[in-house]
XYZ file of C-alpha atoms in Angstrom:
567
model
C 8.215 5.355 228.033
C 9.887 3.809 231.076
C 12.864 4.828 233.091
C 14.709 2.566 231.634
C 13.992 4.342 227.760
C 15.117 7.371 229.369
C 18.523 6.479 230.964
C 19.229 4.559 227.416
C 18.917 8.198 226.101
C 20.897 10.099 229.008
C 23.578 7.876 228.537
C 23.912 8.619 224.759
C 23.654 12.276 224.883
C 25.905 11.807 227.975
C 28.676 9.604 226.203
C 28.540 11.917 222.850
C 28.925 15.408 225.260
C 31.708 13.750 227.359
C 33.846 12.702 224.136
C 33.145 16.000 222.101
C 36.179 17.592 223.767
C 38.439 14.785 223.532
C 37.922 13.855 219.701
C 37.481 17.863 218.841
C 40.660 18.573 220.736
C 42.531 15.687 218.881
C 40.943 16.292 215.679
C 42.424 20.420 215.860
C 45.755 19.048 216.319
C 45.664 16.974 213.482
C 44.506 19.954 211.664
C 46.425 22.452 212.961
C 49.603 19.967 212.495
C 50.484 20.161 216.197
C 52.765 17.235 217.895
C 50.997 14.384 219.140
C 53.397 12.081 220.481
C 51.356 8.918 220.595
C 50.977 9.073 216.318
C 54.720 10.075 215.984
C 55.655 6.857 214.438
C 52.790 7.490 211.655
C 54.836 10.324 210.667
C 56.923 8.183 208.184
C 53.916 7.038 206.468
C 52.852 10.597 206.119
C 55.955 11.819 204.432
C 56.083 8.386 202.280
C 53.045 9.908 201.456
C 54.037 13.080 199.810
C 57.393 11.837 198.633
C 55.705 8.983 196.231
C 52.348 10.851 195.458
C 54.874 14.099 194.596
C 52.827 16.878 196.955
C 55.022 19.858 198.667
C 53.066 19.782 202.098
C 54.607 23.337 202.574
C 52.590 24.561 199.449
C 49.872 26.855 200.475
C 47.223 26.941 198.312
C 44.024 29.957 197.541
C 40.249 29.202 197.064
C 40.526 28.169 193.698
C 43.502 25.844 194.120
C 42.300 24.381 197.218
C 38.630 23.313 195.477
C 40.147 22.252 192.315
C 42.479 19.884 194.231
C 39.406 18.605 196.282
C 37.297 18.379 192.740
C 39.857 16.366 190.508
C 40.599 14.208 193.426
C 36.935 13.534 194.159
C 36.507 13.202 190.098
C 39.491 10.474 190.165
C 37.742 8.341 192.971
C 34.904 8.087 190.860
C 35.844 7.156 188.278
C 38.033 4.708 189.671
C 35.056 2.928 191.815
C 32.508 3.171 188.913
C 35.778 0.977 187.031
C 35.392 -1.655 190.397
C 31.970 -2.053 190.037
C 31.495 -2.466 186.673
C 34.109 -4.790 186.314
C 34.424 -6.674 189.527
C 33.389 -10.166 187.939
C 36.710 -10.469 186.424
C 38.529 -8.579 189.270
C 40.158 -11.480 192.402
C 38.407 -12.068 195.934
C 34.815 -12.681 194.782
C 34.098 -15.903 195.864
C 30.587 -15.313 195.852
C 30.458 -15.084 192.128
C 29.550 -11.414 192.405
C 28.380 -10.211 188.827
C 29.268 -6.646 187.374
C 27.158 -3.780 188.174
C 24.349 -2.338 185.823
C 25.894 0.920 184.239
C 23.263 3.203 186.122
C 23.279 1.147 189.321
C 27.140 1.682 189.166
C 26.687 5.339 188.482
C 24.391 5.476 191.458
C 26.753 3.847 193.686
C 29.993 5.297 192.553
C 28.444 8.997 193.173
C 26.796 7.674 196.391
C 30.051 6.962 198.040
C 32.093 9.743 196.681
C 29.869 12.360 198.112
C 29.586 10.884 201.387
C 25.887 9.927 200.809
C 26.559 5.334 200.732
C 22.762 5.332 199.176
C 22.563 1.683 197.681
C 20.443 0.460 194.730
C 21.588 -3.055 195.241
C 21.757 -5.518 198.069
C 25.521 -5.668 200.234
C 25.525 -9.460 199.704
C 25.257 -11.829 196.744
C 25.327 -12.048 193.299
C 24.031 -8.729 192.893
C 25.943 -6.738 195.068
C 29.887 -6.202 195.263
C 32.847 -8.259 195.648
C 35.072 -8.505 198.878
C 37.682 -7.118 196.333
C 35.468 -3.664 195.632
C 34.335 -3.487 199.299
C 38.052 -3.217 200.613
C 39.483 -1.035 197.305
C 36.551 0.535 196.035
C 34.093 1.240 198.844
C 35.986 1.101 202.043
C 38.871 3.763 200.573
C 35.589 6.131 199.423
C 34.505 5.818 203.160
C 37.677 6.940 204.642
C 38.596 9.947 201.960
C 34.987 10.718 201.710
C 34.947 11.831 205.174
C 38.445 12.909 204.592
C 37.767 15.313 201.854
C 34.660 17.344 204.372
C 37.360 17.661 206.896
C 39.604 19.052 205.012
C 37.463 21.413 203.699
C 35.639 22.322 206.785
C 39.783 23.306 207.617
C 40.138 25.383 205.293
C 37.111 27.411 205.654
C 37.921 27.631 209.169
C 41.367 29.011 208.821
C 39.916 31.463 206.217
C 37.639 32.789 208.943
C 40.795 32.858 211.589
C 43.256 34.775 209.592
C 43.816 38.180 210.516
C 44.529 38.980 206.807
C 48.024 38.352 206.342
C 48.529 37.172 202.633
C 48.908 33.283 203.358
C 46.710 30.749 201.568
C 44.001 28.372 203.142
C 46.506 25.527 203.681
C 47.360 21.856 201.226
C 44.152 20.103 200.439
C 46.382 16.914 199.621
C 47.720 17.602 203.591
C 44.365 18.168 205.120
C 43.255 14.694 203.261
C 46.603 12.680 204.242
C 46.684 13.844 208.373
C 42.806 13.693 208.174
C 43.089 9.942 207.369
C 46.514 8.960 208.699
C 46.551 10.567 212.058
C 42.521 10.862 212.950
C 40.260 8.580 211.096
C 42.606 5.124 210.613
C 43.435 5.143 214.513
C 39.297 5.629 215.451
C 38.248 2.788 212.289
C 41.081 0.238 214.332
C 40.087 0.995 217.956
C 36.464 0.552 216.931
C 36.484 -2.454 214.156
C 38.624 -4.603 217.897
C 35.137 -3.453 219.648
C 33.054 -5.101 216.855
C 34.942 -8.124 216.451
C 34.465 -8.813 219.989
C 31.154 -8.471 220.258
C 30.369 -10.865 217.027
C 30.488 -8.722 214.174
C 32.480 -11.144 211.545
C 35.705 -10.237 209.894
C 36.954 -12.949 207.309
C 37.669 -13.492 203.496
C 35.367 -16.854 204.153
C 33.023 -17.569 200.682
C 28.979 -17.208 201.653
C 28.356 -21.775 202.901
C 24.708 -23.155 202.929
C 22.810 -24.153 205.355
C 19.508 -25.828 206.219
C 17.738 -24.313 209.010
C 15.184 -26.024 211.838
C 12.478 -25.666 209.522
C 13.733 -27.421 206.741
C 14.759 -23.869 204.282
C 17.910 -23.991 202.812
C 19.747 -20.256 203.203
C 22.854 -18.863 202.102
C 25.731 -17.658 205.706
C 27.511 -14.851 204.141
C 30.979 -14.160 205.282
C 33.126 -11.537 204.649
C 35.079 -8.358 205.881
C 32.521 -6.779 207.585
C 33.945 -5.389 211.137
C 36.563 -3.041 209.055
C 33.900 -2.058 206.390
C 31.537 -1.060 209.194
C 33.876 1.184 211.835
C 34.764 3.271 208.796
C 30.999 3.399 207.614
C 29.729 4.463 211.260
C 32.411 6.956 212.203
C 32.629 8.756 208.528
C 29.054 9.691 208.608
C 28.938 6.906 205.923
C 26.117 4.338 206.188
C 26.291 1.945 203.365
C 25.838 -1.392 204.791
C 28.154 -4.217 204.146
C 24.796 -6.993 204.117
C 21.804 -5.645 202.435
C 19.226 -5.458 206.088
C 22.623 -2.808 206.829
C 22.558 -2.838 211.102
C 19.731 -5.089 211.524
C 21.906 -8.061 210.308
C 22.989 -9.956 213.371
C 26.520 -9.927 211.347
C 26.883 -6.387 211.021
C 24.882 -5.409 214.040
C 25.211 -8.225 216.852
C 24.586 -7.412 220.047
C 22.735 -4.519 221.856
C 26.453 -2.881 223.543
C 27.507 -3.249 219.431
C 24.560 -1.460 218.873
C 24.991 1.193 221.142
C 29.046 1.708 220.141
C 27.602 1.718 216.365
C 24.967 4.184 217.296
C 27.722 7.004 219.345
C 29.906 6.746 216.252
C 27.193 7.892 213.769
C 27.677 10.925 215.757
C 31.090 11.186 217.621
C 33.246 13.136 214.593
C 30.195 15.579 213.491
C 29.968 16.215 217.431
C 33.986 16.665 217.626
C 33.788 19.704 214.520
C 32.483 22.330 216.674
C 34.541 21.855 219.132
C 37.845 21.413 216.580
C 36.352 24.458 215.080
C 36.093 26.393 218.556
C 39.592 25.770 219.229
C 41.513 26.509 215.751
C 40.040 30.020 216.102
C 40.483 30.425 219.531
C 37.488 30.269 220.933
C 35.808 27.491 222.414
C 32.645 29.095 223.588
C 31.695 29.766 219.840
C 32.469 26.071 219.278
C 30.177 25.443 221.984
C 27.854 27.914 220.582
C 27.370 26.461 217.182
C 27.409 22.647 219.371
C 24.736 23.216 221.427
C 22.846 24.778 218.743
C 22.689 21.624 217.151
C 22.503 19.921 220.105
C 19.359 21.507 221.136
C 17.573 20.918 217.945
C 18.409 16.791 218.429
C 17.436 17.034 221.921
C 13.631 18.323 220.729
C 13.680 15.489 217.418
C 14.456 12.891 219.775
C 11.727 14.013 221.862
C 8.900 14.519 219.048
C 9.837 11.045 217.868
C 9.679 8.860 220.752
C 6.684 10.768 221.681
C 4.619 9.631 218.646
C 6.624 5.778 218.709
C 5.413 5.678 222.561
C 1.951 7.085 222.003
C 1.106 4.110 219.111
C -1.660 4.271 217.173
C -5.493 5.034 218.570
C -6.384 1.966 216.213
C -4.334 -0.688 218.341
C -4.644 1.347 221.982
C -1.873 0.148 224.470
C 0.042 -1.661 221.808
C 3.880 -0.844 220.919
C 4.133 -0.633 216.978
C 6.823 -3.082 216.310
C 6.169 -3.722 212.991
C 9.337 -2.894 210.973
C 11.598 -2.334 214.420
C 14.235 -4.628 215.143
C 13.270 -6.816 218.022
C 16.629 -7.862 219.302
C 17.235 -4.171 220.501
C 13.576 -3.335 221.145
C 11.765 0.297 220.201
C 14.052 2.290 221.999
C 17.390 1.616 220.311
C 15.251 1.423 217.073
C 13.709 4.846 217.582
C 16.910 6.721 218.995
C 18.919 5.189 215.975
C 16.923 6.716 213.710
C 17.067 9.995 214.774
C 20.602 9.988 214.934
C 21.242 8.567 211.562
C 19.317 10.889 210.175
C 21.069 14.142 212.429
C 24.205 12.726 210.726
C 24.714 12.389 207.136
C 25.387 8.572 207.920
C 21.934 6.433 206.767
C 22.633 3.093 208.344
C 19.753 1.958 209.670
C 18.537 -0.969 212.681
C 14.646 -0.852 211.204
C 12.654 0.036 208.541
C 11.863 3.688 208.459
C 9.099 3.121 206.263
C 7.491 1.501 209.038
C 8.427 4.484 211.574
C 4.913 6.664 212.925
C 4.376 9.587 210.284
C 5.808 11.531 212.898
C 8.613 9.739 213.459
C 9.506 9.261 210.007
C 8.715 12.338 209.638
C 11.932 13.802 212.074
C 14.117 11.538 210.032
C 12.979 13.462 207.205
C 12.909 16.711 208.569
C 16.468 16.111 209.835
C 17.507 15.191 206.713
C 16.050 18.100 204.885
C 17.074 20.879 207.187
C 20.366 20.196 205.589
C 22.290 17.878 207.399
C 23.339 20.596 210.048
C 22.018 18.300 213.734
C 25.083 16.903 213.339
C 25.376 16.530 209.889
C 28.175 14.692 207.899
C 32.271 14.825 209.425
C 33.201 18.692 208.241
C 30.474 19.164 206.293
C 28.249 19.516 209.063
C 29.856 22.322 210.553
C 30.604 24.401 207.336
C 26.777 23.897 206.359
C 25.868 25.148 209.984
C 28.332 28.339 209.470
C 26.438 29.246 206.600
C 23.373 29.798 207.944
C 25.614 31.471 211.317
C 26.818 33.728 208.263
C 22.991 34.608 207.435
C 22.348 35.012 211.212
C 24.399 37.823 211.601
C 23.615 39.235 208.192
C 19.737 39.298 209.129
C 20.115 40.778 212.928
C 22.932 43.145 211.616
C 19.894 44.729 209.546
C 17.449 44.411 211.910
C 19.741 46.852 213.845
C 21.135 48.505 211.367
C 24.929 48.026 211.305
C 26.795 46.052 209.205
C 27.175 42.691 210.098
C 30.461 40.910 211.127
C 31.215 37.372 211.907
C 34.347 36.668 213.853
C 35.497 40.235 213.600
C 35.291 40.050 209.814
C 32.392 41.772 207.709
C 29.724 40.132 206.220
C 28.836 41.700 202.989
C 26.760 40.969 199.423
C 29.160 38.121 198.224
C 29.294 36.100 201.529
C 25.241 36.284 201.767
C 24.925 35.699 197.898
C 26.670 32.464 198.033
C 25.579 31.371 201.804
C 22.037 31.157 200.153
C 23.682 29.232 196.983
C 25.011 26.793 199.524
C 21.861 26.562 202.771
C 19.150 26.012 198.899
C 20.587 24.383 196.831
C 19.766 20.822 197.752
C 16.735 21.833 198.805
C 15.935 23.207 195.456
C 16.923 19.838 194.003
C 14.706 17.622 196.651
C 11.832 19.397 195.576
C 12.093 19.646 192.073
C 13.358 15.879 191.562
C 10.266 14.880 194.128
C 7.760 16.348 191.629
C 9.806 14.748 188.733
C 8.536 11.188 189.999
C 5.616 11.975 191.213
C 4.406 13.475 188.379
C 5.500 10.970 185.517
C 4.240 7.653 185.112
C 8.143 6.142 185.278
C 8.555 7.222 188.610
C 4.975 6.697 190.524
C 5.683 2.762 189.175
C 7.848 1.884 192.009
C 5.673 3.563 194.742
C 5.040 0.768 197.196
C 1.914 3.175 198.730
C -0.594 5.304 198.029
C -2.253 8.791 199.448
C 0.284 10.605 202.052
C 3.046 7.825 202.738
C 3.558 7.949 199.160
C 4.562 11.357 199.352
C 6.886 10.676 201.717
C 8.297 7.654 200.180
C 9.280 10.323 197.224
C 10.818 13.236 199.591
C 12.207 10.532 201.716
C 14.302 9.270 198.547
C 15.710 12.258 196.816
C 16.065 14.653 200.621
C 18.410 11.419 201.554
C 20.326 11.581 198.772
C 20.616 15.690 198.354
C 21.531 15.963 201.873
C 24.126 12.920 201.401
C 22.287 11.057 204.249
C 21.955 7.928 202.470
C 18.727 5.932 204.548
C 15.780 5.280 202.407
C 11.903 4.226 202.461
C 12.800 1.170 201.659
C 9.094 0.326 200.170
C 10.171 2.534 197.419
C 10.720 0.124 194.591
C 14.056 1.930 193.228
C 15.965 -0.237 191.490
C 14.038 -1.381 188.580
C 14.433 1.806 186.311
C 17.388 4.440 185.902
C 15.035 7.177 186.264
C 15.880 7.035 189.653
C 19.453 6.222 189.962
C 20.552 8.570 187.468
C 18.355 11.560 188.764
C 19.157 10.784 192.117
C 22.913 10.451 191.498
C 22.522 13.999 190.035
C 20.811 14.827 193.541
C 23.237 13.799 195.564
C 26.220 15.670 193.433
C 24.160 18.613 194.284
C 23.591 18.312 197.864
C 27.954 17.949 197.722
C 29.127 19.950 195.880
C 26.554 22.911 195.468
C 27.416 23.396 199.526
C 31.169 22.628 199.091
C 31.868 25.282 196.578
C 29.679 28.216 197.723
C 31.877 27.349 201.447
C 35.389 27.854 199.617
C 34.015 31.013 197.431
C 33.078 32.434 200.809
C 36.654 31.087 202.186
C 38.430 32.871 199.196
C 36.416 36.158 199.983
C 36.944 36.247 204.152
C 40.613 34.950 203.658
C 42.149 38.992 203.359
C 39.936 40.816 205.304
C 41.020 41.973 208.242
C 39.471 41.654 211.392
C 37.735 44.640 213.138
C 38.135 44.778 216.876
C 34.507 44.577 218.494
C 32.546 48.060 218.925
C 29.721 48.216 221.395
C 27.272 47.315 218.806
C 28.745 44.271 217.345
C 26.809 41.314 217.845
C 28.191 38.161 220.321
C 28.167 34.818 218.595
C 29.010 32.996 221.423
C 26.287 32.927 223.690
C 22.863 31.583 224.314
C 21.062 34.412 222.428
C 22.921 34.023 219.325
C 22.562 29.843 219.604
C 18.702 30.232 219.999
C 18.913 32.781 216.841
C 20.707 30.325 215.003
C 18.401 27.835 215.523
C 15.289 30.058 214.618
C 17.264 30.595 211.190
C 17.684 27.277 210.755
C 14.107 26.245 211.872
C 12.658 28.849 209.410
C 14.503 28.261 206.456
C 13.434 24.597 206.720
C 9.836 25.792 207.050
C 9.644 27.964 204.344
C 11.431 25.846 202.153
C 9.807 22.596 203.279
C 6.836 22.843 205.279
C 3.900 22.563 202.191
C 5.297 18.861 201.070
C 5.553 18.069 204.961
C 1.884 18.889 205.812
C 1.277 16.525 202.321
C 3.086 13.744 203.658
C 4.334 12.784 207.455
C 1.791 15.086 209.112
C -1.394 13.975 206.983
C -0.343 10.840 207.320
C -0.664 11.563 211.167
C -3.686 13.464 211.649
C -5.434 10.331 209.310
C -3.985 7.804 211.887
C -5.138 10.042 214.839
C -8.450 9.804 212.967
C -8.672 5.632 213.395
C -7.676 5.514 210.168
C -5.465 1.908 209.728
C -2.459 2.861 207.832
C-alpha cells in the first residue's frame, strides 16, 4: 500500500467526520420541526401535503399507532410497485420495449425496495429489466420513502427514550415521513444528482441507439434517467443500480471524483444519525459515543481488508489481484467501496465481490451480518445499534449488580426480551435460509463454485438480503428459480421488520417511565469505556451467532490460498 492508498482513505474518513455534524445537526431540526430558514418556502408543499393526503400533523400518535401507520404505508408501496413491474409493458416511457416482470422476480424486487434492501434479480437495462416509467414512479419514490420510513422511526424511538414521562405520544409517522423527505432527503438527492451530471453521469428520457464499436461488435448505448435515480440510491442507503454492472458502468459511475462523491454518500446520512440522535436528547457526547463506536469497528474492516487485497495471493507473489476490480478507479477505490457499502445497508457496488480475497469478501460479509450497525441503513442503523447499547447496559448492570438504566430510564425484562427479538432475528433467518439451499438440490443448482467460496456465495446471498444490504456474489446463479427470490424476499421482510417492530415495542415500553437522576453507581454511556463495551457486545454477538459458517467459508477459503492453493 502506498502513500497515496492511504491519503485516499484519510480523506474519506476525514470528509465523512467533518460532515457528520453538519447533516446530523440539520437532520435534528428537521426532526425536531425547528425553523430552518433556507427550506421555508418548502413549507407550502408540506402543508399541501397534509391538507390533500387528510393527516392532522398535530396528532400524536402511541407505539401501536405509530407502527401500524409505518406498516400499512409500507404494505401500500408494495403493492403498488409489484403493480409497476408487473405491468410496465403496457404502462408509457418504455422505449426500450421493457417486458413485464416474472411474478416472483417482481415479488423479489417489490420487497427489495420497500425494505430498503434494492437486491435485484434482473439486469437495470433492457428488455428484462424496468421501464424509465417504473424507475421514476415505482423505484425512485421506494428509494426516497424507504429511507424515509427508518428515519422516521429511528425519531420516534428516540423521543421515546428522551421523554421524561409526561403522557405525550411518540410523534406523526405521516410527519416524520413528509419533513424526512421534503426538508432533508429531496434537497441532498438535488445538490448531489448537479454533481453527477457534471461529471458525466447521464440524465435523459433518450431510447437505448446502436452502435458498432472499433472491433466490428454491434452493442446497444442505453440512455436514461440515471443521475436522479442514483443520488437517491447512494444517499438512502439504497444501492439498486440503474444499469445492471450498478457503479462500474461508466454511465452511472464516470469518473474517479464521481466515484469518490458516490462513495461519501453511501455513508453521509447513517454517519449524520448519531449525531441527530445525540442532539434530540441532549447530549452530543452519547451521539458521539454510539458514532465512534461504529466508527472504530470500520476503521479495523477497512484495515483487515486492504491488508489481505495488498498482500495478494502467495500463488502470483508481487502481483495486485485485479481480477473482478474496476480498473478505471484502481484497487483502492475498489477495496474501500466495498467496505463501505457493506457498513451501510446500501449494496451498490464498483467490482465484483465475488472476486474480492476471502478475507476481503469476507469483511463485506461480516459487515453485513453483524447487522447493519457500521453504519448501517439511514435510521435504521442507529436504532439497531441502540439495541445492542440496551443489552450493554443490561449485561454490565448484572455484572455489578444494580439494575440497569439507559438514559436515566430502567432497563428491565421487556426491553431485553425484545432487544434480542430485534439484534437475532435476521440472523436467525441468514442461517436457516443458508442451509435451505445448500442442502436441497434446487438451490446448490445455481452455485457458480464449489468447496468454501460456495459457502460464501450462499451466506453472502441471504446475510445481504436479511440485513437489507442489497450487494451480492454475483457468481450465484439466482435468477433462474423462485426458490430464491421468494425465500429471499421472505429474508429480507425479516431483517425489516423483525428489527423495526421489536424498536417501537421497546419505544411503547420506555415512552412513560420516568427518568431517574444518576446515583453513584449508574453506569456512563458516553464515554470511551462504554463505546469499547459496546463494541465487544457487538463483536460477540456476531461471533457467537456467526463465527462456525465464517471459519466454513471466507477464512477456509483463506488459509487454502495461503496454502498455494489457486482459487
Amino acid at each position: 500500500m502506498s502513500l497515496h492508498d492511504l491519503i485516499i482513505i484519510v480523506i474519506f474518513i476525514g470528509v465523512l467526520a467533518a460532515m457528520t455534524p453538519v447533516l446530523g445537526t440539520w437532520l435534528s431540526k428537521v426532526l425536531t420541526g425547528e425553523n430552518m430558514r433556507l427550506l421555508k418556502p418548502l413549507g407550502f408543499a408540506e402543508r399541501l401535503v397534509y391538507r390533500a393526503s387528510g393527516v392532522n400533523p398535530a396528532f400524536e400518535m402511541n407505539w401501536k399507532q405509530y407502527l401500524g401507520a409505518a406498516l400499512l404505508f409500507n404494505l401500500w408501496g408494495f403493492i403498488v410497485l409489484y403493480l409497476l413491474l408487473v405491468c410496465q409493458a403496457w404502462l408509457p416511457l418504455n422505449p426500450a420495449g421493457t417486458e413485464n416482470m416474472r411474478w416472483d422476480i417482481a415479488f423479489n424486487t417489490a420487497v427489495s425496495f420497500m425494505t430498503n434492501t434494492n437486491w435485484q434479480f434482473y439486469s437495470g437495462e433492457g428488455p428484462q429489466g424496468v421501464s424509465y416509467f417504473t424507475q421514476m414512479a415505482g423505484l425512485c419514490v421506494q428509494n426516497f420513502v424507504s429511507c424515509a420510513t427508518g428515519l422516521s422511526v429511528m425519531a420516534a424511538f428516540i423521543r421515546a427514550l428522551k421523554n421524561k414521562g409526561a403522557a405525550s405520544g411518540l410523534g406523526n409517522f405521516w410527519v416524520d415521513m413528509t419533513r424526512s423527505t421534503l426538508y432533508f432527503l429531496l434537497p441532498l438527492a438535488v445538490i448531489v444528482t448537479l454533481v453527477l451530471i457534471s461529471q458525466g453521469v447521464i440524465q435523459n428520457m433518450n431510447a437505448p441507439v446502436m452502435a458498432t464499436g472499433l472491433d466490428g461488435v454491434e452493442q446497444v448505448i442505453p440512455g436514461g434517467p440515471a443521475a436522479s435515480q442514483i443520488a437517491i440510491k447512494q444517499l438512502g442507503t439504497n444501492g439498486g443500480g440503474f444499469f445492471g454492472n450498478n457503479g462500474t458502468h461508466p454511465f452511472e459511475n464516470a469518473t474517479p471524483l464521481a466515484n469518490m462523491f458516490e462513495m461519501l454518500s453511501l455513508l453521509l446520512i447513517a454517519c449524520a444519525c448519531p449525531f441527530a440522535y445525540g442532539r434530540m436528547i441532549g447530549s452530543k457526547r452519547q451521539g458521539w459515543t454510539i458514532w465512534g463506536a461504529m466508527m472504530l469497528i470500520f476503521i479495523v474492516m477497512i484495515g483487515i481488508s486492504f491488508w489481505s487485497e495488498f498482500s495478494g495471493s502467495p500463488a502470483y507473489p508481487g502481483m495486485p489481484l485485479l481480477e473482478g476490480k474496476e480498473l478505471r478507479f484502481g484497487l483502492t477505490d475498489s477495496t474501500l467501496y466495498s467496505v463501505a457499502t457493506t457498513a451501510s445497508s446500501n449494496g451498490s457496488v464498483n467490482c465484483m465481490h465475488a472476486s474480492l480475497t476471502p478475507l476481503a469478501g469476507g469483511v463485506a460479509l461480516t459487515n453485513m451480518l453483524l447487522g447493519e450497525v457500521i453504519f448501517g441503513g439511514a435510521g435504521c442503523g442507529l436504532y439497531s445499534m441502540l439495541l445492542f447499547a440496551i443489552i450493554t447496559v443490561f449485561l454490565c448492570g448484572l455484572m455489578v449488580g444494580r439494575t440497569p438504566e439507559f438514559l436515566g430510564k430502567k432497563i428491565e425484562g421487556r426491553e431485553v426480551r425484545w432487544s434480542m427479538v430485534g439484534v437475532l432475528a435476521s440472523g436467525l433467518a441468514v442461517l436457516i435460509c443458508s442451509a435451505l439451499a445448500a442442502a436441497t438440490d434446487v438451490g446448490q443448482a445455481s452455485l457458480g463454485a464449489a468447496g468454501p467460496h460456495a459457502v460464501s456465495e450462499i451466506l453472502y446471498c441471504f446475510g445481504s438480503q436479511a440485513n437489507n444490504n442489497g450487494s451480492a456474489f454475483a457468481s450465484l446463479g439466482v435468477g433462474d428459480t423462485p426458490f430464491y427470490s421468494v425465500l429471499g424476499g421472505l429474508c429480507m421482510l425479516i431483517g425489516r421488520f423483525a428489527v423495526m417492530i421489536p424498536v417501537m415495542v421497546i419505544a411503547g415500553s420506555l415512552m412513560n417511565k420516568k427518568v431517574a437522576p444518576p446515583a453513584p453507581g449508574t453506569m456512563p454511556t458516553d464515554n470511551m469505556t462504554f463505546m469499547l463495551l459496546l463494541v465487544a457486545i457487538v463483536l460477540i454477538v456476531g461471533a457467537l451467532t456467526f463465527f462456525p459458517v465464517l471459519a466454513l467459508g471466507p477464512i477456509m477459503e483463506h488459509l487454502l490460498m495461503m496454502g498455494g492453493a489457486v482459487l
